[in-house]
Coordinates of C-alpha atoms in Angstrom, one line a residue:
Chain A
X1 CA 24.3 -2.2 -42.0
X2 CA 23.8 1.2 -40.5
X3 CA 25.5 2.8 -43.6
X4 CA 23.1 1.1 -45.9
X5 CA 20.1 2.2 -43.8
X6 CA 21.2 5.8 -43.9
X7 CA 22.0 6.2 -47.5
X8 CA 18.9 4.4 -48.7
X9 CA 16.5 6.3 -46.4
X10 CA 18.2 9.6 -46.9
X11 CA 17.8 9.4 -50.7
X12 CA 14.3 8.3 -50.6
X13 CA 13.6 11.1 -48.1
X14 CA 15.2 13.7 -50.3
X15 CA 13.5 12.7 -53.5
X16 CA 10.2 12.8 -51.7
X17 CA 10.6 16.1 -50.0
X18 CA 13.3 18.3 -51.5
X19 CA 12.5 18.7 -55.2
X20 CA 13.5 22.2 -56.3
X21 CA 13.5 23.8 -52.9
X22 CA 16.9 25.1 -53.4
X23 CA 20.3 24.6 -51.9
X24 CA 19.4 25.8 -48.3
X25 CA 16.4 23.7 -48.0
X26 CA 18.3 20.7 -49.3
X27 CA 21.2 21.1 -47.0
X28 CA 18.9 21.7 -43.9
X29 CA 16.7 18.7 -44.8
X30 CA 19.7 16.5 -45.2
X31 CA 21.2 17.6 -41.9
X32 CA 17.8 17.3 -40.2
X33 CA 17.4 13.8 -41.4
X34 CA 20.9 13.0 -40.2
X35 CA 20.2 14.4 -36.7
X36 CA 16.9 12.5 -36.5
X37 CA 18.7 9.3 -37.5
X38 CA 21.5 9.8 -34.9
X39 CA 19.1 10.7 -32.1
X40 CA 16.7 7.9 -32.8
X41 CA 19.4 5.2 -32.8
X42 CA 21.3 6.7 -29.9
X43 CA 18.1 7.1 -27.7
X44 CA 17.1 3.5 -28.6
X45 CA 20.5 2.0 -27.8
X46 CA 20.9 4.1 -24.6
X47 CA 17.6 2.7 -23.4
X48 CA 18.5 -0.8 -24.3
X49 CA 21.5 -0.5 -22.0
X50 CA 20.5 2.3 -19.6
X51 CA 17.1 0.8 -18.6
X52 CA 18.6 -2.4 -17.2
X53 CA 21.4 -0.4 -15.6
X54 CA 18.9 1.9 -13.9
X55 CA 16.9 -1.1 -12.7
X56 CA 20.1 -2.8 -11.3
X57 CA 20.9 0.5 -9.5
X58 CA 17.6 0.4 -7.8
X59 CA 17.2 -3.3 -6.9
X60 CA 20.8 -3.7 -5.6
X61 CA 20.2 -0.9 -3.0
X62 CA 20.1 -1.7 0.6
X63 CA 16.9 -3.5 1.5
X64 CA 15.7 -3.9 -2.0
X65 CA 14.9 -7.2 -3.8
X66 CA 18.5 -8.0 -4.9
X67 CA 20.5 -6.1 -2.4
X68 CA 24.2 -6.0 -3.4
X69 CA 25.9 -3.0 -2.1
X70 CA 29.3 -3.8 -3.7
X71 CA 27.8 -3.9 -7.2
X72 CA 25.6 -0.9 -6.4
X73 CA 28.6 1.3 -5.5
X74 CA 30.7 0.2 -8.4
X75 CA 27.9 1.0 -10.9
X76 CA 27.0 4.3 -9.2
X77 CA 30.7 5.3 -9.4
X78 CA 30.9 4.5 -13.1
X79 CA 27.7 6.3 -13.8
X80 CA 28.9 9.4 -11.9
X81 CA 32.3 9.3 -13.6
X82 CA 30.9 9.3 -17.1
X83 CA 28.3 12.0 -16.2
X84 CA 31.0 14.2 -14.8
X85 CA 32.9 14.4 -18.0
X86 CA 31.7 17.2 -20.3
X87 CA 30.3 15.7 -23.5
X88 CA 32.6 17.6 -25.8
X89 CA 35.6 16.1 -24.0
X90 CA 34.1 12.7 -23.7
X91 CA 33.6 12.7 -27.4
X92 CA 37.3 13.2 -28.0
X93 CA 38.3 10.8 -25.3
X94 CA 36.5 7.9 -26.8
X95 CA 37.6 8.4 -30.4
X96 CA 39.7 5.3 -30.4
X97 CA 36.7 3.2 -29.2
X98 CA 34.5 4.8 -31.8
X99 CA 37.1 3.9 -34.5
X100 CA 37.1 0.4 -33.2
X101 CA 33.4 0.0 -33.3
X102 CA 32.4 1.9 -36.5
X103 CA 35.7 2.0 -38.3
X104 CA 35.8 5.8 -38.4
X105 CA 35.3 8.7 -36.0
X106 CA 33.6 11.0 -38.6
X107 CA 30.1 11.1 -39.7
X108 CA 26.6 10.4 -38.3
X109 CA 27.1 6.7 -37.6
X110 CA 30.3 7.4 -35.8
X111 CA 28.5 10.0 -33.7
X112 CA 26.1 7.4 -32.4
X113 CA 28.8 5.8 -30.3
X114 CA 29.6 8.8 -28.0
X115 CA 26.0 9.9 -28.0
X116 CA 24.9 6.5 -26.8
X117 CA 27.7 6.0 -24.3
X118 CA 27.1 9.4 -22.8
X119 CA 23.4 8.9 -22.6
X120 CA 23.5 5.5 -20.9
X121 CA 24.4 6.8 -17.4
X122 CA 21.9 9.7 -17.8
X123 CA 19.2 7.2 -18.8
X124 CA 20.1 5.0 -15.8
X125 CA 19.7 7.8 -13.4
X126 CA 16.4 8.9 -14.9
X127 CA 15.1 5.3 -14.8
X128 CA 16.3 5.0 -11.2
X129 CA 14.4 8.1 -10.2
X130 CA 11.3 6.8 -12.0
X131 CA 11.4 3.5 -10.2
X132 CA 12.0 5.1 -6.8
X133 CA 8.7 6.9 -7.1
X134 CA 6.9 3.5 -6.8
X135 CA 5.7 2.8 -3.3
X136 CA 7.6 0.1 -1.6
X137 CA 4.2 -1.4 -0.5
X138 CA 3.7 -2.6 -4.1
X139 CA 6.9 -4.5 -4.1
X140 CA 6.1 -5.9 -0.7
X141 CA 2.7 -7.0 -1.9
X142 CA 4.3 -8.8 -4.8
X143 CA 6.9 -10.4 -2.5
X144 CA 4.1 -11.6 -0.2
X145 CA 2.5 -13.3 -3.2
X146 CA 5.7 -15.2 -3.8
X147 CA 6.9 -13.3 -6.9
X148 CA 10.4 -13.8 -8.3
X149 CA 12.7 -10.8 -8.8
X150 CA 12.1 -11.0 -12.5
X151 CA 8.3 -10.9 -12.0
X152 CA 8.7 -7.9 -9.7
X153 CA 10.7 -6.1 -12.4
X154 CA 8.5 -6.9 -15.3
X155 CA 5.1 -6.9 -13.6
X156 CA 5.5 -4.2 -11.0
X157 CA 8.5 -1.9 -11.4
X158 CA 8.4 -1.2 -15.1
X159 CA 4.6 -1.1 -15.7
X160 CA 4.1 1.1 -12.6
X161 CA 6.9 3.5 -13.6
X162 CA 6.0 3.6 -17.3
X163 CA 4.4 7.1 -17.4
X164 CA 7.5 8.5 -15.7
X165 CA 9.9 6.4 -17.8
X166 CA 8.1 7.7 -20.9
X167 CA 8.7 11.3 -19.8
X168 CA 12.3 10.4 -19.3
X169 CA 12.6 9.2 -22.9
X170 CA 11.5 12.6 -24.0
X171 CA 14.0 14.3 -21.8
X172 CA 16.8 12.0 -23.0
X173 CA 15.9 12.6 -26.6
X174 CA 16.0 16.4 -26.1
X175 CA 19.3 16.1 -24.3
X176 CA 20.7 14.1 -27.2
X177 CA 19.6 16.7 -29.7
X178 CA 21.8 19.1 -27.8
X179 CA 24.7 16.6 -27.6
X180 CA 24.4 15.8 -31.3
X181 CA 25.0 19.5 -32.2
X182 CA 28.3 19.3 -30.2
X183 CA 29.2 16.1 -32.0
X184 CA 28.5 18.0 -35.2
X185 CA 31.3 20.5 -34.5
X186 CA 33.9 17.7 -34.6
X187 CA 32.5 16.3 -37.8
X188 CA 29.6 14.3 -36.5
X189 CA 27.2 15.4 -39.2
X190 CA 23.7 16.6 -38.8
X191 CA 22.4 20.1 -37.9
X192 CA 25.4 20.8 -35.7
X193 CA 27.9 20.3 -38.5
X194 CA 25.7 22.4 -40.8
X195 CA 25.4 25.3 -38.4
X196 CA 29.1 25.2 -37.6
X197 CA 30.5 25.1 -41.1
X198 CA 28.0 27.3 -42.8
X199 CA 26.8 29.4 -40.0
X200 CA 30.0 30.0 -38.0
X201 CA 32.8 29.5 -40.5
X202 CA 31.1 31.0 -43.6
X203 CA 28.8 33.5 -41.9
X204 CA 25.8 32.1 -43.6
X205 CA 23.1 33.5 -41.3
X206 CA 20.3 32.0 -43.3
X207 CA 21.5 28.5 -42.7
X208 CA 22.4 29.3 -39.1
X209 CA 19.0 30.6 -38.2
X210 CA 17.1 27.9 -40.2
X211 CA 19.0 25.4 -38.2
X212 CA 18.0 27.0 -35.0
X213 CA 14.4 27.1 -36.0
X214 CA 14.5 23.4 -37.0
X215 CA 16.0 22.5 -33.6
X216 CA 13.4 24.5 -31.7
X217 CA 10.6 22.6 -33.6
X218 CA 12.3 19.3 -33.0
X219 CA 12.6 19.9 -29.2
X220 CA 9.0 21.2 -28.9
X221 CA 7.8 18.2 -30.9
X222 CA 9.6 15.7 -28.8
X223 CA 8.4 17.2 -25.5
X224 CA 4.8 17.4 -26.7
X225 CA 4.9 13.8 -27.9
X226 CA 6.4 12.8 -24.5
X227 CA 3.8 14.8 -22.5
X228 CA 0.9 13.3 -24.6
X229 CA 2.1 9.7 -24.2
X230 CA 2.6 10.2 -20.5
X231 CA -0.9 11.8 -20.1
X232 CA -2.4 8.9 -22.1
X233 CA -0.7 6.4 -19.8
X234 CA -1.8 8.2 -16.7
X235 CA -5.4 8.7 -17.9
X236 CA -6.8 5.9 -15.9
X237 CA -4.2 5.4 -13.3
X238 CA -4.8 8.7 -11.4
Chain B
X1 CA -1.7 -23.3 12.2
X2 CA 0.8 -20.6 13.0
X3 CA 3.3 -21.3 15.8
X4 CA 5.7 -18.5 16.8
X5 CA 8.4 -19.5 19.3
X6 CA 10.8 -17.2 21.0
X7 CA 10.8 -14.7 18.1
X8 CA 13.2 -11.9 18.4
X9 CA 13.9 -9.2 15.9
X10 CA 16.6 -6.6 16.3
X11 CA 17.1 -3.8 13.7
X12 CA 20.7 -2.8 13.4
X13 CA 21.6 0.6 12.1
X14 CA 25.1 2.0 12.1
X15 CA 24.3 4.0 15.2
X16 CA 22.1 1.8 17.3
X17 CA 20.2 -1.4 17.7
X18 CA 16.5 -1.4 18.0
X19 CA 14.7 -4.3 19.7
X20 CA 11.5 -4.6 17.7
X21 CA 10.3 -8.0 19.0
X22 CA 11.5 -9.4 22.3
X23 CA 11.1 -13.2 22.7
X24 CA 7.6 -13.4 21.3
X25 CA 5.7 -16.7 21.4
X26 CA 2.1 -17.4 20.3
X27 CA 0.0 -19.9 18.6
X28 CA -2.8 -19.3 16.2
X29 CA -5.3 -22.2 15.9
X30 CA -6.7 -23.4 12.6
X31 CA -9.8 -21.5 11.6
X32 CA -9.7 -18.8 14.2
X33 CA -9.5 -15.1 13.8
X34 CA -6.6 -13.9 15.9
X35 CA -6.0 -10.3 16.6
X36 CA -2.8 -8.6 17.7
X37 CA -3.3 -5.1 19.1
X38 CA -0.7 -2.6 19.9
X39 CA 0.2 1.1 19.5
X40 CA 2.3 2.1 16.6
X41 CA 5.9 1.2 17.3
X42 CA 4.9 -1.6 19.5
X43 CA 6.2 -4.2 17.0
X44 CA 3.0 -5.6 15.6
X45 CA 3.9 -4.7 12.1
X46 CA 7.3 -6.4 12.4
X47 CA 5.6 -9.5 13.9
X48 CA 3.1 -10.0 11.1
X49 CA 5.9 -9.5 8.5
X50 CA 8.0 -12.1 10.1
X51 CA 5.3 -14.7 9.5
X52 CA 5.8 -14.6 5.7
X53 CA 9.4 -13.6 6.1
X54 CA 9.1 -10.1 4.7
X55 CA 11.2 -9.4 7.7
X56 CA 13.8 -11.9 8.6
X57 CA 13.7 -12.8 12.3
X58 CA 16.9 -12.3 14.3
X59 CA 16.2 -15.5 16.2
X60 CA 13.3 -17.8 16.9
X61 CA 11.1 -20.1 14.8
X62 CA 7.9 -19.5 12.8
X63 CA 6.0 -22.7 11.9
X64 CA 3.2 -22.2 9.4
X65 CA 1.1 -25.2 8.6
X66 CA 3.9 -27.5 9.8
X67 CA 6.7 -25.8 7.9
X68 CA 9.4 -23.8 9.6
X69 CA 9.5 -20.6 7.5
X70 CA 12.9 -19.6 8.8
X71 CA 14.5 -22.7 7.3
X72 CA 13.1 -22.5 3.8
X73 CA 15.2 -21.9 0.7
X74 CA 14.4 -18.9 -1.5
X75 CA 12.3 -21.0 -3.9
X76 CA 10.6 -22.9 -1.2
X77 CA 9.7 -19.6 0.5
X78 CA 8.2 -18.3 -2.6
X79 CA 5.9 -21.3 -2.9
X80 CA 5.0 -21.1 0.8
X81 CA 4.1 -17.4 0.4
X82 CA 1.7 -18.2 -2.4
X83 CA -0.3 -20.1 0.2
X84 CA -0.4 -17.1 2.7
X85 CA -2.6 -14.2 1.6
X86 CA -1.8 -10.7 2.8
X87 CA -3.8 -7.5 2.8
X88 CA -2.5 -4.1 3.6
X89 CA -3.5 -0.8 5.1
X90 CA -2.9 1.1 1.9
X91 CA -4.2 -1.7 -0.3
X92 CA -1.1 -1.8 -2.5
X93 CA -2.9 -2.4 -5.8
X94 CA -1.1 -1.9 -9.1
X95 CA -2.3 1.3 -10.6
X96 CA -1.3 0.0 -14.1
X97 CA -3.8 -2.8 -13.9
X98 CA -7.6 -3.1 -13.9
X99 CA -9.4 -4.7 -10.9
X100 CA -9.6 -7.9 -12.9
X101 CA -5.9 -7.9 -13.7
X102 CA -5.0 -7.0 -10.1
X103 CA -6.7 -10.1 -8.9
X104 CA -5.1 -12.0 -11.7
X105 CA -1.6 -10.9 -10.6
X106 CA -1.0 -13.6 -7.9
X107 CA -2.3 -16.2 -10.3
X108 CA 0.2 -15.1 -12.9
X109 CA 2.9 -15.3 -10.3
X110 CA 1.9 -18.9 -9.5
X111 CA 1.8 -19.6 -13.3
X112 CA -1.8 -20.7 -13.2
X113 CA -3.0 -21.4 -16.8
X114 CA -4.7 -18.3 -18.2
X115 CA -8.2 -19.9 -18.8
X116 CA -8.4 -21.3 -15.3
X117 CA -7.1 -18.1 -13.8
X118 CA -9.8 -16.0 -15.5
X119 CA -12.5 -18.3 -14.1
X120 CA -11.0 -18.0 -10.7
X121 CA -10.8 -14.2 -10.9
X122 CA -14.5 -14.0 -11.9
X123 CA -15.4 -16.2 -8.8
X124 CA -13.4 -14.0 -6.5
X125 CA -14.9 -10.8 -7.7
X126 CA -18.3 -12.3 -7.2
X127 CA -17.3 -13.3 -3.7
X128 CA -16.2 -9.7 -2.7
X129 CA -19.1 -8.1 -4.5
X130 CA -17.1 -6.3 -7.2
X131 CA -18.2 -8.1 -10.3
X132 CA -19.3 -4.9 -12.0
X133 CA -16.0 -3.2 -11.3
X134 CA -13.8 -5.7 -13.2
X135 CA -12.8 -3.3 -15.9
X136 CA -12.2 -0.3 -13.5
X137 CA -8.8 0.9 -12.4
X138 CA -8.0 1.2 -8.7
X139 CA -8.0 5.0 -9.0
X140 CA -11.7 4.9 -9.8
X141 CA -12.6 2.9 -6.6
X142 CA -13.4 4.0 -3.1
X143 CA -11.2 2.8 -0.2
X144 CA -13.6 0.1 0.7
X145 CA -13.7 -1.2 -2.8
X146 CA -9.9 -1.1 -3.0
X147 CA -9.7 -3.3 0.1
X148 CA -12.2 -5.7 -1.4
X149 CA -9.9 -6.0 -4.5
X150 CA -7.0 -6.5 -2.0
X151 CA -9.0 -9.3 -0.3
X152 CA -9.9 -11.0 -3.6
X153 CA -6.3 -10.8 -4.6
X154 CA -5.1 -12.3 -1.3
X155 CA -7.5 -15.2 -1.7
X156 CA -6.6 -16.0 -5.4
X157 CA -4.2 -18.9 -4.7
X158 CA -6.5 -20.5 -2.1
X159 CA -4.4 -19.6 0.9
X160 CA -4.9 -21.4 4.2
X161 CA -3.9 -18.2 6.1
X162 CA -4.8 -14.6 5.6
X163 CA -2.5 -11.9 7.1
X164 CA -4.2 -8.6 7.6
X165 CA -1.9 -5.6 8.2
X166 CA -4.1 -2.8 9.5
X167 CA -6.5 -3.5 6.7
X168 CA -9.2 -1.2 7.9
X169 CA -7.1 1.6 9.4
X170 CA -7.4 3.8 6.4
X171 CA -11.2 3.3 6.2
X172 CA -14.1 5.1 7.8
X173 CA -16.1 3.3 10.5
X174 CA -18.9 2.3 8.2
X175 CA -16.6 0.8 5.6
X176 CA -14.5 -0.8 8.3
X177 CA -17.6 -2.6 9.5
X178 CA -18.4 -3.9 6.0
X179 CA -14.8 -5.1 5.4
X180 CA -14.7 -6.8 8.8
X181 CA -18.0 -8.5 8.0
X182 CA -16.5 -9.7 4.7
X183 CA -13.4 -11.1 6.5
X184 CA -15.6 -12.9 9.0
X185 CA -17.7 -14.4 6.1
X186 CA -14.5 -15.5 4.4
X187 CA -13.3 -17.0 7.6
X188 CA -16.5 -19.0 8.1
X189 CA -17.1 -20.0 4.5
X190 CA -13.6 -20.9 3.4
X191 CA -12.3 -21.9 6.8
X192 CA -9.3 -19.6 6.4
X193 CA -7.2 -18.8 9.5
X194 CA -6.9 -15.0 9.8
X195 CA -4.2 -13.2 11.7
X196 CA -4.7 -9.5 11.9
X197 CA -2.9 -6.6 13.5
X198 CA -4.6 -3.4 14.5
X199 CA -4.5 -0.5 16.9
X200 CA -8.3 -0.3 17.0
X201 CA -10.0 -2.3 19.7
X202 CA -13.3 -2.2 17.7
X203 CA -11.7 -4.5 15.2
X204 CA -10.8 -7.0 17.9
X205 CA -14.3 -6.6 19.4
X206 CA -16.1 -7.2 16.1
X207 CA -14.4 -10.2 14.6
X208 CA -11.6 -11.7 16.7
X209 CA -11.8 -15.0 18.7
X210 CA -8.5 -14.4 20.5
X211 CA -6.3 -11.5 21.0
X212 CA -2.7 -10.7 22.0
X213 CA -1.8 -7.4 23.4
X214 CA 1.7 -6.2 22.3
X215 CA 3.6 -3.4 24.1
X216 CA 7.2 -2.3 23.7
X217 CA 8.2 -5.4 21.7
X218 CA 6.6 -7.9 24.1
X219 CA 3.3 -9.7 24.2
X220 CA 1.9 -8.6 27.6
X221 CA -1.4 -10.4 27.5
X222 CA -2.9 -13.1 25.4
X223 CA -6.3 -14.8 25.6
X224 CA -9.9 -15.1 24.7
X225 CA -11.3 -11.8 23.5
X226 CA -14.2 -12.0 26.0
X227 CA -11.9 -12.6 28.9
X228 CA -9.6 -9.7 28.1
X229 CA -12.6 -7.4 27.6
X230 CA -14.2 -8.3 30.9
X231 CA -11.0 -8.5 32.9
X232 CA -7.9 -6.9 31.4
X233 CA -4.8 -7.9 33.3
X234 CA -2.5 -5.2 32.2
X235 CA -2.6 -1.4 32.0
X236 CA -2.0 -1.6 28.2
X237 CA -5.1 -3.8 27.7
X238 CA -7.1 -1.5 30.0
X239 CA -6.2 1.6 28.0
X240 CA -7.2 -0.1 24.8
X241 CA -10.5 -1.0 26.3
X242 CA -11.0 2.5 27.5
X243 CA -10.6 3.7 24.0
X244 CA -13.8 2.0 23.1
X245 CA -15.7 1.8 26.4
X246 CA -15.8 5.0 28.2
X247 CA -15.2 3.6 31.7
X248 CA -13.3 6.6 33.0
X249 CA -15.5 8.5 35.4
X250 CA -16.0 12.1 34.3
X251 CA -14.5 14.7 36.6
X252 CA -17.7 16.4 37.5
X253 CA -19.1 13.1 38.8
X254 CA -16.2 12.6 41.1
X255 CA -16.9 16.0 42.5
X256 CA -20.5 15.1 43.0
X257 CA -19.5 12.1 45.0
X258 CA -17.0 14.0 47.1
X259 CA -19.5 16.6 48.1
X260 CA -21.8 14.1 49.5
X261 CA -22.1 14.2 53.2
X262 CA -22.6 10.6 53.8
X263 CA -19.9 8.0 53.7
X264 CA -19.8 6.7 50.2
X265 CA -17.8 4.8 47.7
X266 CA -17.4 5.0 44.0
X267 CA -17.2 1.5 42.4
X268 CA -16.9 0.2 38.9
X269 CA -18.9 -3.0 38.3
X270 CA -18.1 -5.0 35.3
X271 CA -20.3 -7.8 34.2
X272 CA -20.4 -10.3 31.3
X273 CA -22.7 -12.9 29.9
X274 CA -25.7 -14.1 31.8
X275 CA -25.1 -11.9 34.9
X276 CA -25.9 -8.9 32.7
X277 CA -29.5 -10.0 32.5
X278 CA -30.1 -10.6 36.2
X279 CA -31.4 -8.0 38.6
X280 CA -28.4 -8.2 41.0
X281 CA -28.1 -4.5 41.7
X282 CA -31.7 -4.1 42.7
X283 CA -31.5 -7.3 44.9
X284 CA -28.4 -5.7 46.6
X285 CA -30.3 -2.5 47.3
X286 CA -33.2 -4.4 48.8
X287 CA -31.1 -6.6 50.8
X288 CA -28.7 -4.1 52.4
X289 CA -29.3 -0.8 54.0
X290 CA -27.6 1.3 51.4
X291 CA -28.4 3.8 48.7
X292 CA -27.0 3.4 45.2
X293 CA -26.7 6.1 42.6
X294 CA -25.9 5.0 39.0
X295 CA -23.5 7.6 37.7
X296 CA -22.5 6.0 34.4
X297 CA -23.1 2.8 32.5
X298 CA -22.9 1.0 29.2
X299 CA -23.6 -2.4 27.7
X300 CA -21.8 -3.7 24.7
X301 CA -21.7 -7.0 22.9
X302 CA -18.6 -9.0 22.2
X303 CA -19.2 -12.0 20.0
X304 CA -22.9 -11.8 20.9
X305 CA -22.3 -11.9 24.6
X306 CA -23.4 -8.9 26.6
X307 CA -20.7 -7.1 28.4
X308 CA -20.8 -4.0 30.4
X309 CA -19.7 -1.5 32.9
X310 CA -21.6 0.3 35.6
X311 CA -20.3 3.1 37.8
X312 CA -22.1 3.3 41.1
X313 CA -21.9 5.6 44.0
X314 CA -22.8 3.5 47.0
X315 CA -23.8 5.3 50.2
X316 CA -24.2 4.0 53.7
X317 CA -22.3 2.6 56.7
X318 CA -18.9 1.4 55.6
X319 CA -19.4 -2.1 57.1
X320 CA -22.6 -2.5 55.2
X321 CA -21.1 -1.2 52.0
X322 CA -18.4 -3.9 52.3
X323 CA -21.0 -6.6 52.8
X324 CA -23.0 -5.3 49.8
X325 CA -19.9 -5.4 47.6
X326 CA -19.1 -8.9 48.8
X327 CA -22.6 -9.9 47.8
X328 CA -21.9 -8.6 44.2
X329 CA -18.6 -10.4 44.0
X330 CA -20.3 -13.6 45.1
X331 CA -22.7 -13.2 42.2
X332 CA -19.8 -13.2 39.7
X333 CA -19.4 -9.5 39.1
X334 CA -16.0 -7.8 38.9
X335 CA -15.7 -4.9 41.4
X336 CA -13.2 -2.2 41.4
X337 CA -13.3 0.5 44.0
X338 CA -12.4 3.8 42.3
X339 CA -12.6 6.1 45.2
X340 CA -13.3 6.1 48.8
X341 CA -15.2 9.3 49.2
X342 CA -14.1 11.2 52.3
X343 CA -16.4 10.6 55.2
X344 CA -18.1 13.6 56.7
X345 CA -15.5 14.3 59.4

């Protein structure tokens, strides 16, 4: 499924954009698309899993709506463990798992596995921080109205923390751009692979620097987008 | 309506145990406005939170409208809470929602059909006078307007009881008055029982029927507001009264009294109700051979009944002064001798 998606979209993309731009442009565009694809899917997946994890970390704390110190400590330990392993080592450690899930450990789709797994605990901590900014009084007010825990999560915690969570998505995406370059060095595809093989091993400075410039624009773009979305959400709230 | 029996709350931390409520018992009658006054840390906040189980009592029972809140299951408690409105010092409105949607919030929680809920929200906004602010966000409102939203929200599910947790403490005196008036109107119109906590005696004075004074985790005095105002039985109550009625005699006045050559006494006369309107003091001066010097006085109203304080320096023969004071007592005035000024020897 993922394979189909990439090959189709990539070719369409290239036909539309590359034309006769020459070999460098073609290579950089291809790699850029691969990076965008990896980051997009990895960010999405890490939020699907990291957001609930972050919420659980908050609500199982002492005195919160679903206090469960045992679960809280286990999750906190797991989160800290994964976060303490440098990504480049984590990448190698979980190769067997990646093979199990994707069937290979090389290529963009395979890179999504370590990228996502490394980002989940990071996302969980970001979400946790965002949720903790919410005043306890709001939760207390909802409790006084007879809200269920689910209602408190969906109607108080997430909507109130949304501007902060949005900013967190930008931070995560930018982090994953960096991680994806590391994945590129061990054959993960994308701009990292391009920069490593052409820039480092073949001394192709043109490709190396083009890659750097593309990455700079990517990061700036994501941050600007995140800032704008957050400002939009905060417009009437503050 | 609310019956609290032997309520004790102990907070346990790894290092110590803190007694927040010590065997508190009180009853709030249906339809009344009951105030609990105390300094911060006295336990009033814990007390009001125990009523809807935001704090779990260590021991004791809390019966609200015939139901023992301490025995309810989680689901039963949620349903019970929907019938107890609560307003807060810092309003606790959702910044992500408009005024309209904030008032809608408790109706969503209670799963009231959307069409019906919208109609109800419109009524409530009309009631609190914020119809034109329906589309505004809390950040665009003043403190008083925010509390009005809080009140509308608390009333959404037709509660029988409204709990007010320092609802006017973050507001200026003018706004406080208007919010208190709104609470009183709601109490009268909808016959909702209101239990409020405050550290401000003015709040008690303006709207409460009965009051409990809480100090160091215990209820030290409880009774009719007028009775406690005219005759506080404990130092705690007295100090709260002093905060709004300046009954302390200024230092320079005391000096004035002491420098007087004649035998004199400084007395505080408290009067309430009808006696405030009678010329008892002037009768006393005519009847006895004494002189009286009014050093300080004020008259206030508690629930439309005049209530006041007069500080007199009475000069004359000690025996006659005593007779004169007895005369005042016989006429229903409260007398407190503040100082026996030294006689001229």
